[in-house]
């Protein structure tokens, strides 16, 4: 199943511009009016990982396959979306399908770009969207509580458990707090997973600044506000300039570095956005490496070796014997897999071994 992160925000905050830069595609980004984006655009993006490039340089494989994440550009939201205003129903349905949310917040002033409320205010913009998501979730929770009421009365254990969880979530939503503020265990989340609650999804903020502020985002009062809001929500805010990113995706690698240097940047801001979105989804990367192919694979952090093997093929998981594991740092230090192995840095691990980010793995199996 593809890893999906939805890009959300009010109309005209730069969502589609950032999506275009992410995917180097041509969605309807330049039209200066609300609801330019109606149906969501989906783009597959490679995870920028310097480790992958270094492994390929050492191994010199015939082919190389990076791990990817899908970004979904979802229609702009307006106040009243939870009641069907604007493209509200479509927005909410689309966002329920993604695993995590990249919330683009406007932090730039430009009289030539209409703001849907007439003034740039990150706090108000953020709260507008959050409130609509909270109201939509509240409706879902109330419907579910009503539907399980008779099962609760009859003593159904599952219904009783769900009722206890949903009442905690409802209490938060009633107080205009997202469901993420309720400390739910993984087991509790799984019991209400069917509801696809919008405010239970992990969120990352991207503050869209203008060109003059991107090199020192700490000097932007709007971005400072966004950072404070992110801290309260236990997430982070990443500074980005949609216009610069749009320019970068048209350049050759050498030109890109020179262009970035003009703004005091060392890499595209979107590289960090992609990496943080990947982490937000709870994934880490392991590698398989040989002369035929070097490939990056994603697994949920905390996965064991047998589960990692299953990402490659179910037969490898089913017939799992051992995993040959070399740490990325050892590969680099000794200059290759054979060199690291000859130095005693390759380990044999069983199926319960917990995979580390950056492990290079070879699976022994028999079916």
XYZ file of N, CA and C in Angstrom, residues 154-279:
378
model
N -26.609 -4.379 25.731
C -26.672 -5.848 25.766
C -25.391 -6.464 26.323
N -24.402 -5.619 26.651
C -23.176 -6.104 27.266
C -22.085 -6.505 26.293
N -22.208 -6.104 25.031
C -21.202 -6.433 24.036
C -19.857 -5.798 24.427
N -18.822 -6.622 24.577
C -17.529 -6.143 25.084
C -16.872 -5.133 24.156
N -16.918 -5.417 22.851
C -16.307 -4.506 21.884
C -17.000 -3.148 21.905
N -18.339 -3.169 21.928
C -19.111 -1.920 21.938
C -18.815 -1.104 23.197
N -18.671 -1.795 24.324
C -18.368 -1.105 25.588
C -16.999 -0.440 25.521
N -16.020 -1.166 24.953
C -14.676 -0.598 24.796
C -14.700 0.623 23.874
N -15.415 0.482 22.756
C -15.495 1.591 21.800
C -16.168 2.804 22.428
N -17.210 2.565 23.232
C -17.929 3.660 23.877
C -17.001 4.445 24.798
N -16.193 3.717 25.578
C -15.267 4.389 26.495
C -14.263 5.266 25.743
N -13.741 4.734 24.639
C -12.759 5.479 23.843
C -13.420 6.692 23.188
N -14.577 6.471 22.578
C -15.257 7.545 21.845
C -15.717 8.669 22.773
N -16.079 8.323 23.999
C -16.487 9.373 24.949
C -15.308 10.262 25.326
N -14.101 9.653 25.428
C -12.902 10.463 25.696
C -12.609 11.387 24.519
N -12.741 10.856 23.315
C -12.487 11.657 22.114
C -13.526 12.762 21.989
N -14.793 12.421 22.256
C -15.880 13.405 22.149
C -15.668 14.569 23.114
N -15.179 14.249 24.302
C -14.934 15.299 25.294
C -13.921 16.312 24.765
N -12.872 15.817 24.115
C -11.861 16.711 23.539
C -12.451 17.531 22.401
N -13.174 16.863 21.504
C -13.766 17.559 20.359
C -14.773 18.616 20.799
N -15.554 18.305 21.838
C -16.520 19.277 22.372
C -15.834 20.537 22.872
N -14.585 20.396 23.263
C -13.803 21.535 23.760
C -12.881 22.112 22.686
N -13.241 21.818 21.415
C -12.500 22.339 20.253
C -11.047 21.888 20.234
N -10.797 20.691 20.767
C -9.455 20.112 20.756
C -9.435 18.896 19.826
N -8.381 18.754 19.001
C -8.313 17.595 18.102
C -8.176 16.286 18.871
N -8.520 15.199 18.221
C -8.476 13.883 18.862
C -7.050 13.493 19.267
N -6.053 14.076 18.641
C -4.667 13.761 18.987
C -4.308 14.200 20.402
N -5.107 15.097 20.983
C -4.826 15.542 22.347
C -5.248 14.487 23.382
N -6.020 13.500 22.948
C -6.411 12.398 23.830
C -5.317 11.330 23.754
N -4.793 10.944 24.879
C -3.701 9.963 24.897
C -4.256 8.554 24.713
N -4.395 8.167 23.447
C -4.920 6.844 23.138
C -3.774 5.882 22.835
N -3.906 4.649 23.308
C -2.917 3.619 22.996
C -3.143 3.148 21.557
N -2.173 2.414 21.022
C -2.324 1.875 19.673
C -3.527 0.943 19.588
N -3.748 0.178 20.642
C -4.901 -0.734 20.660
C -6.212 0.047 20.630
N -6.273 1.129 21.394
C -7.485 1.947 21.406
C -7.731 2.587 20.048
N -6.650 3.058 19.419
C -6.794 3.660 18.083
C -7.317 2.638 17.076
N -6.839 1.400 17.201
C -7.270 0.369 16.254
C -8.760 0.055 16.396
N -9.296 0.210 17.609
C -10.711 -0.084 17.845
C -11.650 0.953 17.222
N -11.117 2.143 16.917
C -11.957 3.162 16.267
C -11.386 3.556 14.901
N -10.493 2.720 14.382
C -9.833 3.006 13.103
C -10.828 3.175 11.966
N -11.922 2.434 12.016
C -12.923 2.464 10.939
C -13.497 3.863 10.708
N -13.435 4.729 11.725
C -13.999 6.073 11.597
C -13.098 7.012 10.798
N -11.837 6.650 10.658
C -10.861 7.501 9.938
C -10.938 8.944 10.417
N -10.848 9.121 11.721
C -10.973 10.468 12.273
C -9.871 11.384 11.740
N -10.299 12.537 11.271
C -9.386 13.488 10.637
C -8.370 14.049 11.615
N -8.813 14.310 12.839
C -7.923 14.945 13.814
C -7.076 13.938 14.590
N -7.139 12.664 14.187
C -6.240 11.655 14.746
C -5.026 11.448 13.846
N -5.070 12.037 12.656
C -3.970 11.869 11.716
C -2.793 12.756 12.123
N -1.561 12.260 12.012
C -0.398 13.101 12.322
C -0.298 14.261 11.341
N 0.149 15.426 11.843
C 0.181 16.648 11.037
C 1.563 17.285 11.068
N 1.977 17.808 9.922
C 3.217 18.558 9.777
C 2.863 19.908 9.164
N 3.433 20.993 9.680
C 3.149 22.324 9.143
C 4.270 22.780 8.208
N 3.880 23.420 7.117
C 4.849 24.058 6.216
C 4.445 25.518 6.086
N 5.332 26.406 6.525
C 5.059 27.838 6.421
C 5.590 28.363 5.100
N 4.699 28.859 4.237
C 5.091 29.353 2.915
C 5.490 30.827 3.023
N 6.808 31.090 2.940
C 7.341 32.444 3.088
C 7.674 33.041 1.725
N 7.966 34.355 1.714
C 8.418 34.963 0.469
C 9.936 34.845 0.343
N 10.458 35.224 -0.828
C 11.877 35.024 -1.118
C 12.797 35.788 -0.174
N 12.370 36.966 0.247
C 13.243 37.800 1.073
C 13.387 37.295 2.503
N 12.502 36.389 2.938
C 12.522 35.919 4.323
C 13.013 34.493 4.489
N 13.109 33.732 3.386
C 13.362 32.300 3.517
C 14.741 31.992 4.105
N 15.754 32.835 3.889
C 17.087 32.552 4.425
C 17.152 32.743 5.935
N 16.255 33.591 6.470
C 16.189 33.814 7.917
C 14.732 33.788 8.368
N 14.117 32.606 8.326
C 12.688 32.502 8.659
C 12.353 32.949 10.075
N 13.376 32.909 10.960
C 13.133 33.333 12.347
C 12.784 34.816 12.433
N 13.062 35.571 11.367
C 12.729 37.004 11.355
C 11.313 37.277 10.864
N 10.632 36.235 10.401
C 9.255 36.388 9.928
C 8.291 36.251 11.090
N 7.531 37.293 11.361
C 6.585 37.232 12.488
C 5.505 36.185 12.240
N 5.115 36.019 10.980
C 4.096 35.019 10.677
C 4.626 33.607 10.915
N 5.881 33.362 10.507
C 6.436 32.023 10.696
C 6.701 31.739 12.169
N 7.114 32.759 12.926
C 7.317 32.580 14.360
C 6.009 32.172 15.033
N 4.915 32.779 14.597
C 3.593 32.413 15.123
C 3.289 30.951 14.814
N 3.594 30.539 13.583
C 3.328 29.162 13.177
C 4.162 28.180 13.994
N 5.412 28.529 14.259
C 6.272 27.668 15.079
C 5.703 27.486 16.481
N 5.203 28.569 17.047
C 4.602 28.499 18.389
C 3.375 27.598 18.384
N 2.576 27.705 17.328
C 1.381 26.865 17.216
C 1.768 25.397 17.027
N 2.820 25.155 16.269
C 3.283 23.778 16.043
C 3.751 23.151 17.346
N 4.467 23.934 18.140
C 4.973 23.440 19.421
C 3.824 22.994 20.322
N 2.753 23.776 20.341
C 1.595 23.436 21.168
C 0.911 22.155 20.687
N 1.067 21.857 19.403
C 0.415 20.680 18.829
C 1.376 19.494 18.701
N 2.540 19.623 19.318
C 3.530 18.546 19.339
C 3.969 18.128 17.936
N 4.171 19.129 17.083
C 4.686 18.860 15.750
C 5.719 19.930 15.414
N 6.132 20.011 14.153
C 7.112 21.024 13.769
C 6.599 21.827 12.583
N 7.163 23.020 12.415
C 6.851 23.879 11.268
C 8.116 24.017 10.434
N 8.004 23.771 9.151
C 9.148 23.846 8.247
C 9.002 25.082 7.363
N 10.032 25.930 7.304
C 9.962 27.097 6.420
C 10.205 26.689 4.978
N 9.429 27.246 4.081
C 9.570 26.915 2.675
C 9.118 28.110 1.846
N 9.667 28.261 0.662
C 9.228 29.316 -0.255
C 8.774 28.649 -1.543
N 7.477 28.635 -1.761
C 6.917 27.965 -2.929
C 7.487 28.480 -4.238
N 7.693 29.791 -4.323
C 8.209 30.372 -5.568
C 9.618 29.873 -5.871
N 10.456 29.825 -4.836
C 11.829 29.334 -5.027
C 11.824 27.854 -5.412
N 11.000 27.066 -4.720
C 10.945 25.635 -5.010
C 10.467 25.387 -6.438
N 9.555 26.217 -6.902
C 9.047 26.085 -8.263
C 10.154 26.379 -9.280
N 11.007 27.345 -8.951
C 12.144 27.673 -9.817
C 13.161 26.530 -9.816
N 13.431 25.990 -8.640
C 14.455 24.948 -8.495
C 14.148 23.738 -9.360
N 12.877 23.348 -9.421
C 12.542 22.117 -10.136
C 12.735 22.237 -11.650
N 13.018 23.439 -12.118
C 13.291 23.637 -13.546
C 14.784 23.614 -13.864
N 15.634 23.530 -12.831
C 17.075 23.677 -13.009
C 17.826 22.349 -13.048
N 18.981 22.375 -13.670
C 19.897 21.240 -13.630
C 20.588 21.227 -12.259
N 21.116 20.066 -11.823
C 21.729 19.972 -10.481
C 22.751 21.054 -10.174
N 23.671 21.344 -11.112
C 24.691 22.359 -10.853
C 24.063 23.736 -10.704
N 23.108 24.050 -11.571
C 22.418 25.344 -11.511
C 21.627 25.460 -10.213
N 21.086 24.337 -9.765
C 20.291 24.323 -8.534
C 21.120 24.773 -7.336
N 22.330 24.229 -7.211
C 23.203 24.591 -6.083
C 23.553 26.068 -6.110
N 23.835 26.590 -7.299
C 24.172 28.015 -7.434
C 22.966 28.877 -7.082
N 21.795 28.464 -7.521
C 20.566 29.202 -7.251
C 20.264 29.219 -5.756
N 20.398 28.058 -5.099
C 20.155 27.963 -3.659
C 21.110 28.864 -2.885
N 22.372 28.890 -3.321
C 23.387 29.694 -2.635
C 23.013 31.175 -2.638
N 22.322 31.622 -3.671
C 21.910 33.024 -3.756
C 20.972 33.393 -2.604
N 20.244 32.408 -2.102
C 19.296 32.644 -1.016
C 19.825 32.130 0.323
N 21.092 31.740 0.353
C 21.688 31.251 1.589
C 21.182 29.885 1.995
N 20.770 29.067 1.031
C 20.233 27.734 1.310
C 21.197 26.666 0.818
N 21.191 25.506 1.474
C 22.079 24.412 1.091
C 21.349 23.294 0.352
N 20.041 23.233 0.498
C 19.235 22.242 -0.203
C 17.818 22.769 -0.348
N 17.038 22.221 -1.279
C 15.644 22.646 -1.398
C 14.881 22.396 -0.101
N 14.036 23.331 0.285
C 13.243 23.152 1.495
C 12.351 21.933 1.412
N 11.961 21.567 0.191
C 11.079 20.421 0.023
C 11.750 19.100 0.375
N 13.092 19.051 0.304
C 13.783 17.827 0.730
C 13.458 17.519 2.185
N 13.493 18.564 3.011
C 13.181 18.365 4.428
C 11.705 18.027 4.618
N 10.845 18.675 3.843
C 9.417 18.387 3.929
C 9.164 16.909 3.640
N 9.793 16.397 2.584
C 9.608 14.996 2.203
C 10.106 14.067 3.313
N 11.315 14.349 3.818
C 11.877 13.488 4.875
C 11.024 13.521 6.137
N 10.569 14.715 6.517
C 9.766 14.825 7.740
C 8.396 14.176 7.565
N 7.823 14.271 6.365
C 6.540 13.622 6.101
C 6.695 12.108 6.196
N 7.807 11.603 5.697
C 8.107 10.168 5.756
C 8.207 9.712 7.208
N 8.921 10.498 8.022
C 9.042 10.164 9.455
C 7.697 10.282 10.159
